[in-house]
mmCIF file of C-alpha atoms and ligand atoms in Angstrom:
data_model
loop_
_atom_site.group_PDB
_atom_site.id
_atom_site.type_symbol
_atom_site.label_atom_id
_atom_site.label_comp_id
_atom_site.label_asym_id
_atom_site.label_seq_id
_atom_site.Cartn_x
_atom_site.Cartn_y
_atom_site.Cartn_z
ATOM 1 C CA UNK A 1 -84.391 -62.136 -293.852
ATOM 2 C CA UNK A 2 -86.438 -58.853 -293.492
ATOM 3 C CA UNK A 3 -90.240 -58.651 -293.566
ATOM 4 C CA UNK A 4 -92.181 -55.742 -295.031
ATOM 5 C CA UNK A 5 -94.437 -54.449 -292.400
ATOM 6 C CA UNK A 6 -95.993 -51.356 -294.190
ATOM 7 C CA UNK A 7 -94.740 -49.060 -296.785
ATOM 8 C CA UNK A 8 -91.094 -48.333 -295.840
ATOM 9 C CA UNK A 9 -91.159 -50.138 -292.620
ATOM 10 C CA UNK A 10 -89.167 -53.461 -292.500
ATOM 11 C CA UNK A 11 -89.033 -56.046 -289.780
ATOM 12 C CA UNK A 12 -85.248 -56.974 -289.278
ATOM 13 C CA UNK A 13 -85.485 -58.818 -285.858
ATOM 14 C CA UNK A 14 -84.770 -62.347 -284.738
ATOM 15 C CA UNK A 15 -87.187 -65.172 -284.050
ATOM 16 C CA UNK A 16 -85.944 -67.296 -281.215
ATOM 17 C CA UNK A 17 -87.566 -70.686 -281.629
ATOM 18 C CA UNK A 18 -85.500 -72.356 -278.793
ATOM 19 C CA UNK A 19 -86.122 -70.004 -275.789
ATOM 20 C CA UNK A 20 -87.887 -71.678 -273.088
ATOM 21 C CA UNK A 21 -86.726 -69.592 -269.966
ATOM 22 C CA UNK A 22 -86.509 -65.793 -270.005
ATOM 23 C CA UNK A 23 -85.324 -63.240 -267.471
ATOM 24 C CA UNK A 24 -82.700 -65.862 -266.457
ATOM 25 C CA UNK A 25 -84.778 -68.848 -265.282
ATOM 26 C CA UNK A 26 -87.726 -66.565 -264.053
ATOM 27 C CA UNK A 27 -90.288 -66.775 -266.891
ATOM 28 C CA UNK A 28 -91.287 -69.804 -268.882
ATOM 29 C CA UNK A 29 -91.674 -69.193 -272.682
ATOM 30 C CA UNK A 30 -93.181 -72.390 -274.012
ATOM 31 C CA UNK A 31 -93.582 -71.002 -277.472
ATOM 32 C CA UNK A 32 -90.195 -69.358 -277.899
ATOM 33 C CA UNK A 33 -90.177 -65.508 -278.601
ATOM 34 C CA UNK A 34 -88.892 -62.885 -280.883
ATOM 35 C CA UNK A 35 -86.844 -59.815 -280.594
ATOM 36 C CA UNK A 36 -88.505 -57.351 -283.081
ATOM 37 C CA UNK A 37 -86.214 -54.680 -284.665
ATOM 38 C CA UNK A 38 -87.582 -52.330 -287.379
ATOM 39 C CA UNK A 39 -85.892 -50.427 -290.086
ATOM 40 C CA UNK A 40 -87.775 -47.366 -291.207
ATOM 41 C CA UNK A 41 -86.473 -46.286 -294.710
ATOM 42 C CA UNK A 42 -87.850 -42.734 -295.360
ATOM 43 C CA UNK A 43 -85.757 -39.845 -296.578
ATOM 44 C CA UNK A 44 -83.838 -40.453 -293.245
ATOM 45 C CA UNK A 45 -83.379 -43.913 -292.147
ATOM 46 C CA UNK A 46 -84.171 -45.002 -288.485
ATOM 47 C CA UNK A 47 -83.522 -48.334 -286.827
ATOM 48 C CA UNK A 48 -85.869 -49.021 -283.974
ATOM 49 C CA UNK A 49 -84.366 -51.384 -281.472
ATOM 50 C CA UNK A 50 -81.954 -54.215 -281.801
ATOM 51 C CA UNK A 51 -82.059 -57.902 -280.479
ATOM 52 C CA UNK A 52 -80.741 -60.039 -277.623
ATOM 53 C CA UNK A 53 -76.956 -60.166 -277.199
ATOM 54 C CA UNK A 54 -76.407 -63.836 -278.126
ATOM 55 C CA UNK A 55 -77.856 -63.019 -281.670
ATOM 56 C CA UNK A 56 -75.781 -59.721 -281.965
ATOM 57 C CA UNK A 57 -73.398 -60.866 -284.679
ATOM 58 C CA UNK A 58 -76.055 -62.808 -286.711
ATOM 59 C CA UNK A 59 -78.296 -59.744 -286.504
ATOM 60 C CA UNK A 60 -75.666 -57.289 -287.683
ATOM 61 C CA UNK A 61 -74.602 -59.467 -290.502
ATOM 62 C CA UNK A 62 -78.169 -59.736 -291.707
ATOM 63 C CA UNK A 63 -78.716 -56.027 -291.365
ATOM 64 C CA UNK A 64 -75.678 -55.402 -293.492
ATOM 65 C CA UNK A 65 -77.333 -57.641 -296.221
ATOM 66 C CA UNK A 66 -80.280 -55.217 -296.080
ATOM 67 C CA UNK A 67 -78.515 -51.801 -295.924
ATOM 68 C CA UNK A 68 -75.127 -50.183 -295.745
ATOM 69 C CA UNK A 69 -74.917 -49.532 -291.994
ATOM 70 C CA UNK A 70 -73.450 -46.005 -292.572
ATOM 71 C CA UNK A 71 -76.706 -45.131 -294.130
ATOM 72 C CA UNK A 72 -78.756 -45.516 -290.889
ATOM 73 C CA UNK A 73 -79.153 -42.002 -289.601
ATOM 74 C CA UNK A 74 -80.828 -42.673 -286.340
ATOM 75 C CA UNK A 75 -80.939 -45.584 -283.901
ATOM 76 C CA UNK A 76 -84.095 -45.438 -281.594
ATOM 77 C CA UNK A 77 -83.476 -47.368 -278.339
ATOM 78 C CA UNK A 78 -86.940 -47.433 -276.952
ATOM 79 C CA UNK A 79 -85.792 -49.709 -274.076
ATOM 80 C CA UNK A 80 -82.510 -50.577 -272.657
ATOM 81 C CA UNK A 81 -83.207 -54.076 -271.312
ATOM 82 C CA UNK A 82 -80.647 -56.455 -272.935
ATOM 83 C CA UNK A 83 -83.218 -58.499 -275.017
ATOM 84 C CA UNK A 84 -83.581 -55.233 -277.153
ATOM 85 C CA UNK A 85 -80.307 -53.444 -276.625
ATOM 86 C CA UNK A 86 -77.955 -56.385 -276.672
ATOM 87 C CA UNK A 87 -76.743 -56.004 -280.225
ATOM 88 C CA UNK A 88 -75.934 -52.227 -279.799
ATOM 89 C CA UNK A 89 -72.334 -52.805 -278.690
ATOM 90 C CA UNK A 90 -71.780 -54.950 -281.948
ATOM 91 C CA UNK A 91 -73.511 -52.396 -284.069
ATOM 92 C CA UNK A 92 -71.939 -49.139 -282.500
ATOM 93 C CA UNK A 93 -68.526 -50.830 -283.069
ATOM 94 C CA UNK A 94 -69.202 -50.386 -286.741
ATOM 95 C CA UNK A 95 -71.097 -47.018 -286.725
ATOM 96 C CA UNK A 96 -69.947 -45.323 -283.553
ATOM 97 C CA UNK A 97 -71.075 -41.882 -284.438
ATOM 98 C CA UNK A 98 -74.710 -42.698 -285.173
ATOM 99 C CA UNK A 99 -76.868 -40.895 -282.820
ATOM 100 C CA UNK A 100 -78.903 -43.161 -280.233
ATOM 101 C CA UNK A 101 -82.099 -41.782 -279.372
ATOM 102 C CA UNK A 102 -83.518 -42.679 -275.907
ATOM 103 C CA UNK A 103 -84.878 -41.266 -272.632
ATOM 104 C CA UNK A 104 -82.673 -39.897 -269.919
ATOM 105 C CA UNK A 105 -83.237 -43.016 -267.998
ATOM 106 C CA UNK A 106 -82.343 -45.004 -271.263
ATOM 107 C CA UNK A 107 -78.948 -43.328 -271.137
ATOM 108 C CA UNK A 108 -78.479 -44.467 -267.645
ATOM 109 C CA UNK A 109 -79.487 -48.086 -268.316
ATOM 110 C CA UNK A 110 -77.410 -48.310 -271.499
ATOM 111 C CA UNK A 111 -74.328 -46.793 -269.921
ATOM 112 C CA UNK A 112 -74.904 -48.937 -266.840
ATOM 113 C CA UNK A 113 -74.840 -52.180 -268.798
ATOM 114 C CA UNK A 114 -72.434 -51.358 -271.698
ATOM 115 C CA UNK A 115 -70.255 -48.631 -270.236
ATOM 116 C CA UNK A 116 -69.906 -46.768 -273.607
ATOM 117 C CA UNK A 117 -70.132 -43.069 -274.327
ATOM 118 C CA UNK A 118 -72.229 -43.417 -277.474
ATOM 119 C CA UNK A 119 -73.730 -40.420 -279.233
ATOM 120 C CA UNK A 120 -76.834 -40.297 -277.080
ATOM 121 C CA UNK A 121 -79.708 -37.836 -277.849
ATOM 122 C CA UNK A 122 -82.049 -37.632 -274.928
ATOM 123 C CA UNK A 123 -85.753 -37.329 -275.868
ATOM 124 C CA UNK A 124 -88.796 -36.462 -273.789
ATOM 125 C CA UNK A 125 -92.461 -36.952 -274.071
ATOM 126 C CA UNK A 126 -93.776 -35.398 -277.309
ATOM 127 C CA UNK A 127 -90.374 -34.574 -278.905
ATOM 128 C CA UNK A 128 -90.281 -35.160 -282.576
ATOM 129 C CA UNK A 129 -87.628 -36.399 -285.083
ATOM 130 C CA UNK A 130 -88.156 -35.762 -288.828
ATOM 131 C CA UNK A 131 -87.549 -38.599 -291.181
ATOM 132 C CA UNK A 132 -88.475 -36.349 -294.052
ATOM 133 C CA UNK A 133 -92.194 -36.256 -294.938
ATOM 134 C CA UNK A 134 -92.952 -38.342 -291.791
ATOM 135 C CA UNK A 135 -91.966 -37.813 -288.279
ATOM 136 C CA UNK A 136 -91.352 -40.030 -285.150
ATOM 137 C CA UNK A 137 -93.158 -38.771 -282.057
ATOM 138 C CA UNK A 138 -91.505 -39.992 -278.841
ATOM 139 C CA UNK A 139 -93.950 -40.990 -275.980
ATOM 140 C CA UNK A 140 -92.126 -41.872 -272.555
ATOM 141 C CA UNK A 141 -93.715 -44.860 -271.194
ATOM 142 C CA UNK A 142 -91.941 -45.384 -267.736
ATOM 143 C CA UNK A 143 -92.444 -48.788 -266.122
ATOM 144 C CA UNK A 144 -93.681 -50.329 -269.426
ATOM 145 C CA UNK A 145 -91.503 -52.171 -268.607
ATOM 146 C CA UNK A 146 -88.426 -50.243 -267.076
ATOM 147 C CA UNK A 147 -88.160 -46.676 -266.010
ATOM 148 C CA UNK A 148 -86.308 -46.027 -269.327
ATOM 149 C CA UNK A 149 -89.020 -47.356 -271.684
ATOM 150 C CA UNK A 150 -90.595 -45.184 -274.334
ATOM 151 C CA UNK A 151 -92.728 -45.738 -277.322
ATOM 152 C CA UNK A 152 -92.426 -44.004 -280.670
ATOM 153 C CA UNK A 153 -95.117 -43.323 -283.215
ATOM 154 C CA UNK A 154 -94.569 -42.899 -286.936
ATOM 155 C CA UNK A 155 -96.842 -40.103 -288.601
ATOM 156 C CA UNK A 156 -98.192 -40.878 -291.894
ATOM 157 C CA UNK A 157 -98.068 -44.559 -291.550
ATOM 158 C CA UNK A 158 -99.849 -44.421 -288.168
ATOM 159 C CA UNK A 159 -97.761 -47.069 -286.574
ATOM 160 C CA UNK A 160 -96.889 -47.254 -282.798
ATOM 161 C CA UNK A 161 -93.598 -48.837 -281.912
ATOM 162 C CA UNK A 162 -94.528 -50.042 -278.274
ATOM 163 C CA UNK A 163 -91.455 -51.869 -277.123
ATOM 164 C CA UNK A 164 -92.457 -54.486 -274.508
ATOM 165 C CA UNK A 165 -96.146 -53.121 -274.138
ATOM 166 C CA UNK A 166 -98.667 -55.331 -276.193
ATOM 167 C CA UNK A 167 -96.031 -57.914 -276.851
ATOM 168 C CA UNK A 168 -96.115 -61.600 -276.093
ATOM 169 C CA UNK A 169 -93.469 -64.508 -276.025
ATOM 170 C CA UNK A 170 -94.525 -66.242 -279.305
ATOM 171 C CA UNK A 171 -92.173 -67.524 -281.983
ATOM 172 C CA UNK A 172 -93.819 -67.396 -285.331
ATOM 173 C CA UNK A 173 -92.948 -67.299 -289.027
ATOM 174 C CA UNK A 174 -96.021 -65.123 -289.634
ATOM 175 C CA UNK A 175 -95.380 -61.716 -288.282
ATOM 176 C CA UNK A 176 -98.853 -60.442 -288.101
ATOM 177 C CA UNK A 177 -101.626 -60.955 -285.603
ATOM 178 C CA UNK A 178 -104.167 -62.169 -288.266
ATOM 179 C CA UNK A 179 -101.780 -64.886 -289.344
ATOM 180 C CA UNK A 180 -101.443 -66.753 -286.071
ATOM 181 C CA UNK A 181 -103.780 -68.987 -283.878
ATOM 182 C CA UNK A 182 -105.836 -66.435 -282.056
ATOM 183 C CA UNK A 183 -106.211 -68.603 -278.874
ATOM 184 C CA UNK A 184 -102.488 -69.183 -278.535
ATOM 185 C CA UNK A 185 -101.889 -65.517 -279.171
ATOM 186 C CA UNK A 186 -104.358 -64.309 -276.540
ATOM 187 C CA UNK A 187 -102.946 -66.839 -274.002
ATOM 188 C CA UNK A 188 -99.458 -65.687 -274.537
ATOM 189 C CA UNK A 189 -100.460 -62.041 -274.250
ATOM 190 C CA UNK A 190 -102.308 -62.716 -271.044
ATOM 191 C CA UNK A 191 -99.411 -64.643 -269.633
ATOM 192 C CA UNK A 192 -96.999 -61.937 -270.609
ATOM 193 C CA UNK A 193 -99.162 -59.282 -268.838
ATOM 194 C CA UNK A 194 -99.823 -61.255 -265.676
ATOM 195 C CA UNK A 195 -96.274 -62.136 -265.206
ATOM 196 C CA UNK A 196 -94.449 -58.945 -266.329
ATOM 197 C CA UNK A 197 -96.672 -55.979 -266.144
ATOM 198 C CA UNK A 198 -99.078 -56.478 -263.309
ATOM 199 C CA UNK A 199 -97.052 -54.500 -260.927
ATOM 200 C CA UNK A 200 -97.340 -51.499 -263.372
ATOM 201 C CA UNK A 201 -101.104 -51.508 -263.716
ATOM 202 C CA UNK A 202 -101.351 -47.787 -262.944
ATOM 203 C CA UNK A 203 -98.662 -46.882 -265.432
ATOM 204 C CA UNK A 204 -100.290 -48.940 -268.075
ATOM 205 C CA UNK A 205 -103.709 -47.343 -267.542
ATOM 206 C CA UNK A 206 -102.301 -43.828 -267.367
ATOM 207 C CA UNK A 207 -100.131 -44.272 -270.461
ATOM 208 C CA UNK A 208 -103.041 -45.718 -272.498
ATOM 209 C CA UNK A 209 -105.355 -43.000 -271.604
ATOM 210 C CA UNK A 210 -102.777 -40.461 -272.480
ATOM 211 C CA UNK A 211 -102.204 -42.095 -275.856
ATOM 212 C CA UNK A 212 -105.887 -42.125 -276.665
ATOM 213 C CA UNK A 213 -106.055 -38.475 -275.662
ATOM 214 C CA UNK A 214 -103.526 -37.616 -278.346
ATOM 215 C CA UNK A 215 -106.041 -38.797 -281.015
ATOM 216 C CA UNK A 216 -103.496 -40.255 -283.153
ATOM 217 C CA UNK A 217 -104.744 -42.560 -285.669
ATOM 218 C CA UNK A 218 -103.538 -46.154 -285.205
ATOM 219 C CA UNK A 219 -103.107 -48.467 -288.087
ATOM 220 C CA UNK A 220 -100.578 -50.935 -286.507
ATOM 221 C CA UNK A 221 -98.771 -51.560 -283.217
ATOM 222 C CA UNK A 222 -95.255 -52.952 -283.740
ATOM 223 C CA UNK A 223 -94.214 -54.408 -280.482
ATOM 224 C CA UNK A 224 -90.802 -55.709 -279.566
ATOM 225 C CA UNK A 225 -91.925 -59.432 -278.941
ATOM 226 C CA UNK A 226 -94.199 -61.523 -280.959
ATOM 227 C CA UNK A 227 -96.732 -60.368 -283.602
ATOM 228 C CA UNK A 228 -97.241 -56.978 -285.142
ATOM 229 C CA UNK A 229 -100.896 -55.957 -284.340
ATOM 230 C CA UNK A 230 -102.135 -55.173 -287.909
ATOM 231 C CA UNK A 231 -105.657 -56.442 -287.718
ATOM 232 C CA UNK A 232 -107.695 -54.206 -285.356
ATOM 233 C CA UNK A 233 -104.712 -53.177 -283.188
ATOM 234 C CA UNK A 234 -107.182 -51.583 -280.799
ATOM 235 C CA UNK A 235 -108.216 -55.135 -279.559
ATOM 236 C CA UNK A 236 -105.041 -55.523 -277.553
ATOM 237 C CA UNK A 237 -105.254 -52.069 -276.272
ATOM 238 C CA UNK A 238 -108.741 -52.894 -275.046
ATOM 239 C CA UNK A 239 -107.396 -56.025 -273.406
ATOM 240 C CA UNK A 240 -104.741 -54.065 -271.544
ATOM 241 C CA UNK A 241 -107.414 -51.682 -270.308
ATOM 242 C CA UNK A 242 -109.252 -54.731 -268.812
ATOM 243 C CA UNK A 243 -106.190 -56.395 -267.555
ATOM 244 C CA UNK A 244 -104.757 -53.384 -265.849
ATOM 245 C CA UNK A 245 -108.084 -52.793 -263.977
ATOM 246 C CA UNK A 246 -107.510 -55.731 -261.405
ATOM 247 C CA UNK A 247 -108.794 -58.073 -264.000
ATOM 248 C CA UNK A 248 -110.915 -61.046 -262.786
ATOM 249 C CA UNK A 249 -112.876 -63.902 -264.239
ATOM 250 C CA UNK A 250 -115.478 -66.114 -262.505
ATOM 251 C CA UNK A 251 -112.538 -68.487 -261.098
ATOM 252 C CA UNK A 252 -111.267 -69.751 -257.865
ATOM 253 C CA UNK A 253 -107.661 -71.160 -257.953
ATOM 254 C CA UNK A 254 -106.285 -73.478 -255.375
ATOM 255 C CA UNK A 255 -102.455 -73.870 -255.251
ATOM 256 C CA UNK A 256 -100.746 -76.244 -252.812
ATOM 257 C CA UNK A 257 -97.805 -78.674 -252.346
ATOM 258 C CA UNK A 258 -98.096 -81.746 -250.434
ATOM 259 C CA UNK A 259 -95.467 -84.263 -248.815
ATOM 260 C CA UNK A 260 -97.676 -87.220 -248.068
ATOM 261 C CA UNK A 261 -100.939 -86.422 -249.876
ATOM 262 C CA UNK A 262 -102.777 -85.095 -246.910
ATOM 263 C CA UNK A 263 -102.664 -81.451 -248.101
ATOM 264 C CA UNK A 264 -103.665 -82.617 -251.640
ATOM 265 C CA UNK A 265 -106.710 -84.312 -250.234
ATOM 266 C CA UNK A 266 -107.431 -81.117 -248.316
ATOM 267 C CA UNK A 267 -107.185 -79.254 -251.591
ATOM 268 C CA UNK A 268 -109.623 -81.464 -253.475
ATOM 269 C CA UNK A 269 -112.155 -81.552 -250.691
ATOM 270 C CA UNK A 270 -112.112 -77.816 -250.497
ATOM 271 C CA UNK A 271 -112.821 -77.601 -254.287
ATOM 272 C CA UNK A 272 -115.763 -79.968 -253.781
ATOM 273 C CA UNK A 273 -117.110 -77.775 -251.106
ATOM 274 C CA UNK A 274 -116.744 -74.631 -253.397
ATOM 275 C CA UNK A 275 -118.443 -76.446 -256.282
ATOM 276 C CA UNK A 276 -121.352 -77.475 -254.024
ATOM 277 C CA UNK A 277 -121.901 -73.954 -252.903
ATOM 278 C CA UNK A 278 -121.123 -72.065 -256.028
ATOM 279 C CA UNK A 279 -121.594 -74.439 -259.145
ATOM 280 C CA UNK A 280 -121.058 -71.496 -261.540
ATOM 281 C CA UNK A 281 -117.628 -70.780 -260.450
ATOM 282 C CA UNK A 282 -114.750 -72.392 -262.372
ATOM 283 C CA UNK A 283 -112.404 -74.193 -259.828
ATOM 284 C CA UNK A 284 -108.759 -74.995 -260.824
ATOM 285 C CA UNK A 285 -106.260 -76.806 -258.747
ATOM 286 C CA UNK A 286 -102.503 -76.875 -259.158
ATOM 287 C CA UNK A 287 -99.626 -78.512 -257.338
ATOM 288 C CA UNK A 288 -97.229 -75.668 -257.414
ATOM 289 C CA UNK A 289 -94.163 -78.054 -257.222
ATOM 290 C CA UNK A 290 -95.228 -79.766 -260.335
ATOM 291 C CA UNK A 291 -96.894 -77.144 -262.412
ATOM 292 C CA UNK A 292 -95.282 -74.211 -264.353
ATOM 293 C CA UNK A 293 -94.977 -71.271 -261.989
ATOM 294 C CA UNK A 294 -95.665 -68.726 -264.705
ATOM 295 C CA UNK A 295 -98.772 -70.637 -265.993
ATOM 296 C CA UNK A 296 -100.048 -70.841 -262.441
ATOM 297 C CA UNK A 297 -99.606 -67.124 -261.930
ATOM 298 C CA UNK A 298 -101.608 -66.405 -264.976
ATOM 299 C CA UNK A 299 -104.438 -68.489 -263.465
ATOM 300 C CA UNK A 300 -104.106 -66.477 -260.196
ATOM 301 C CA UNK A 301 -104.215 -63.216 -262.218
ATOM 302 C CA UNK A 302 -107.675 -64.353 -263.524
ATOM 303 C CA UNK A 303 -109.015 -65.446 -260.284
ATOM 304 C CA UNK A 304 -111.335 -63.634 -257.775
ATOM 305 C CA UNK A 305 -110.389 -66.065 -255.045
ATOM 306 C CA UNK A 306 -107.254 -67.933 -254.247
ATOM 307 C CA UNK A 307 -106.552 -70.651 -251.697
ATOM 308 C CA UNK A 308 -103.077 -71.646 -250.724
ATOM 309 C CA UNK A 309 -101.966 -74.936 -249.070
ATOM 310 C CA UNK A 310 -98.829 -76.311 -247.579
ATOM 311 C CA UNK A 311 -98.023 -78.825 -244.866
ATOM 312 C CA UNK A 312 -95.960 -77.551 -241.950
ATOM 313 C CA UNK A 313 -92.258 -78.707 -242.412
ATOM 314 C CA UNK A 314 -89.482 -77.504 -240.115
ATOM 315 C CA UNK A 315 -91.934 -74.879 -238.674
ATOM 316 C CA UNK A 316 -92.457 -73.376 -242.094
ATOM 317 C CA UNK A 317 -93.684 -73.951 -245.572
ATOM 318 C CA UNK A 318 -92.701 -76.282 -248.382
ATOM 319 C CA UNK A 319 -90.342 -74.353 -250.543
ATOM 320 C CA UNK A 320 -92.380 -74.307 -253.750
ATOM 321 C CA UNK A 321 -95.307 -72.644 -251.897
ATOM 322 C CA UNK A 322 -93.046 -70.151 -250.318
ATOM 323 C CA UNK A 323 -91.497 -69.330 -253.613
ATOM 324 C CA UNK A 324 -94.811 -68.676 -255.428
ATOM 325 C CA UNK A 325 -96.117 -66.630 -252.383
ATOM 326 C CA UNK A 326 -93.026 -64.402 -252.622
ATOM 327 C CA UNK A 327 -93.596 -64.021 -256.486
ATOM 328 C CA UNK A 328 -97.091 -62.946 -256.149
ATOM 329 C CA UNK A 329 -96.214 -60.520 -253.218
ATOM 330 C CA UNK A 330 -94.113 -58.824 -255.830
ATOM 331 C CA UNK A 331 -96.805 -58.766 -258.482
ATOM 332 C CA UNK A 332 -99.124 -56.778 -256.108
ATOM 333 C CA UNK A 333 -102.518 -58.438 -257.093
ATOM 334 C CA UNK A 334 -105.465 -56.465 -255.885
ATOM 335 C CA UNK A 335 -109.017 -57.162 -255.033
ATOM 336 C CA UNK A 336 -108.718 -60.934 -254.429
ATOM 337 C CA UNK A 337 -109.985 -62.876 -251.627
ATOM 338 C CA UNK A 338 -107.873 -65.586 -250.107
ATOM 339 C CA UNK A 339 -107.362 -68.172 -247.341
ATOM 340 C CA UNK A 340 -104.816 -70.724 -246.344
ATOM 341 C CA UNK A 341 -105.021 -74.531 -245.513
ATOM 342 C CA UNK A 342 -102.556 -77.393 -244.673
ATOM 343 C CA UNK A 343 -101.941 -80.517 -242.797
ATOM 344 C CA UNK A 344 -99.486 -81.043 -239.935
ATOM 345 C CA UNK A 345 -98.047 -83.477 -237.444
ATOM 346 C CA UNK A 346 -97.047 -81.701 -234.441
ATOM 347 C CA UNK A 347 -96.303 -77.877 -234.685
ATOM 348 C CA UNK A 348 -98.526 -76.606 -237.496
ATOM 349 C CA UNK A 349 -97.163 -73.088 -238.166
ATOM 350 C CA UNK A 350 -97.640 -73.120 -242.051
ATOM 351 C CA UNK A 351 -101.222 -72.013 -242.331
ATOM 352 C CA UNK A 352 -100.684 -68.832 -240.049
ATOM 353 C CA UNK A 353 -97.488 -68.110 -242.088
ATOM 354 C CA UNK A 354 -99.283 -68.463 -245.344
ATOM 355 C CA UNK A 355 -102.016 -66.146 -244.266
ATOM 356 C CA UNK A 356 -99.540 -63.429 -243.285
ATOM 357 C CA UNK A 357 -97.725 -63.663 -246.516
ATOM 358 C CA UNK A 358 -101.038 -63.448 -248.426
ATOM 359 C CA UNK A 359 -101.985 -60.289 -246.405
ATOM 360 C CA UNK A 360 -98.543 -58.872 -247.326
ATOM 361 C CA UNK A 361 -99.221 -59.621 -251.004
ATOM 362 C CA UNK A 362 -102.481 -57.487 -250.776
ATOM 363 C CA UNK A 363 -105.065 -60.337 -250.566
ATOM 364 C CA UNK A 364 -108.050 -59.960 -248.335
ATOM 365 C CA UNK A 365 -108.009 -62.966 -245.928
ATOM 366 C CA UNK A 366 -111.445 -64.330 -245.410
ATOM 367 C CA UNK A 367 -110.689 -66.280 -242.343
ATOM 368 C CA UNK A 368 -107.900 -67.839 -240.119
ATOM 369 C CA UNK A 369 -107.481 -70.664 -242.429
ATOM 370 C CA UNK A 370 -107.820 -74.461 -241.899
ATOM 371 C CA UNK A 371 -105.244 -76.811 -240.559
ATOM 372 C CA UNK A 372 -105.677 -80.421 -239.898
ATOM 373 C CA UNK A 373 -103.644 -82.986 -237.739
ATOM 374 C CA UNK A 374 -102.122 -85.763 -239.721
ATOM 375 C CA UNK A 375 -104.082 -87.241 -242.785
ATOM 376 C CA UNK A 376 -107.680 -86.090 -242.836
ATOM 377 C CA UNK A 377 -110.251 -88.772 -241.942
ATOM 378 C CA UNK A 378 -113.844 -88.540 -242.872
ATOM 379 C CA UNK A 379 -114.559 -85.803 -240.473
ATOM 380 C CA UNK A 380 -111.431 -83.921 -241.769
ATOM 381 C CA UNK A 381 -112.644 -84.171 -245.262
ATOM 382 C CA UNK A 382 -116.004 -82.931 -244.275
ATOM 383 C CA UNK A 383 -114.350 -79.944 -242.541
ATOM 384 C CA UNK A 384 -112.485 -79.173 -245.750
ATOM 385 C CA UNK A 385 -115.693 -79.237 -247.698
ATOM 386 C CA UNK A 386 -117.234 -76.920 -245.283
ATOM 387 C CA UNK A 387 -114.220 -74.635 -245.460
ATOM 388 C CA UNK A 388 -114.603 -74.557 -249.248
ATOM 389 C CA UNK A 389 -118.231 -73.796 -248.962
ATOM 390 C CA UNK A 390 -117.726 -70.984 -246.576
ATOM 391 C CA UNK A 391 -115.052 -69.620 -248.959
ATOM 392 C CA UNK A 392 -117.539 -69.688 -251.888
ATOM 393 C CA UNK A 393 -120.004 -67.830 -249.829
ATOM 394 C CA UNK A 394 -117.505 -65.102 -249.272
ATOM 395 C CA UNK A 395 -116.685 -65.194 -252.894
ATOM 396 C CA UNK A 396 -120.473 -65.024 -253.676
ATOM 397 C CA UNK A 397 -120.720 -61.859 -251.794
ATOM 398 C CA UNK A 398 -118.056 -60.358 -253.969
ATOM 399 C CA UNK A 399 -119.618 -61.357 -257.260
ATOM 400 C CA UNK A 400 -122.941 -59.847 -256.018
ATOM 401 C CA UNK A 401 -121.383 -56.464 -255.766
ATOM 402 C CA UNK A 402 -119.217 -56.212 -252.724
ATOM 403 C CA UNK A 403 -116.109 -54.046 -253.654
HETATM 404 FE FE1 LIG B 1 -88.401 -57.276 -273.756
HETATM 405 FE FE2 LIG B 1 -88.311 -55.320 -270.780
HETATM 406 O O1 LIG B 1 -87.583 -56.239 -272.163
#
């Protein structure tokens, strides 16, 4: 069923209530998602993006109930990733001559995935396509989220179609941002940014500043996942400007895994030491083997300080800790202080290894870490509290103005 967005713009996408993992198994989506596709019915008719491949047949059938497919003049492929382009093969089978507008990189990704010679029309930044009295302006947006990504802006209605940017994985019957729970919405936007867009902070900042410099009025942002930003769309733009600027809250996050509880006890004693030294800071503790990896990454994204703990096992780390360290290395967090800790029985390499991986990930190591032999006794717990307290002192220097 279509939903009217504004004037002649209709949502014709798919709400995916079931989805719990995205990008294969990489990203948790506790609240499902949507694949937003929009039909713009001006003198000329444009279809902006499609849906994920498993819903291709259902999507095309429903689209046929809305419109004779032969009446679609233009298909706009803002982004070639399969969650938005996945229904193109089914659609293009029925209307093979319809032009597909995309970037030069869009042609590469679409051909690379579907191996079809569709009627591609390559567009560049600032190109325009007339729909009659209104125009689509194309805005290349590389790395938001792939090299092929672009936005398009509909004049007259002042609507930005932003593909992945400003989106969130949230299934809802209510299409608009003012109709959903604001807390859930913000949490999902933050998680989406932290886990997907963090590596592209500089591209996000550059593109938003460029868009602002165009002085185009902005009444709505139609993303390709989640809600349409109808009420004050500038709010999510402001959030992105903050999040892309090495965002931090007054928070220290401790992540660890433990075999026989020794490293857990260390984590909790370190947290106590931090609180004693710096009561204003919010300290959160997560066992990475038991928590949701993407929720934990969202917490790391918000943190000024991060402590990572693992016992030594087979001269290395527990795999859950190794896995999340690899993940955050790829995300490229900046301007965060860090330290490592862990218990050991005989060789004790883990702490040094975690420190090296944190440095590779762009963290500033504040010390050589803390390793304790066997299960911490009273003296060991005191050492952990002192370690936490020292870390908080380093953290305190940061919040008092150190770069
Ligand atoms: Fe929602 Fe990058 O695809």
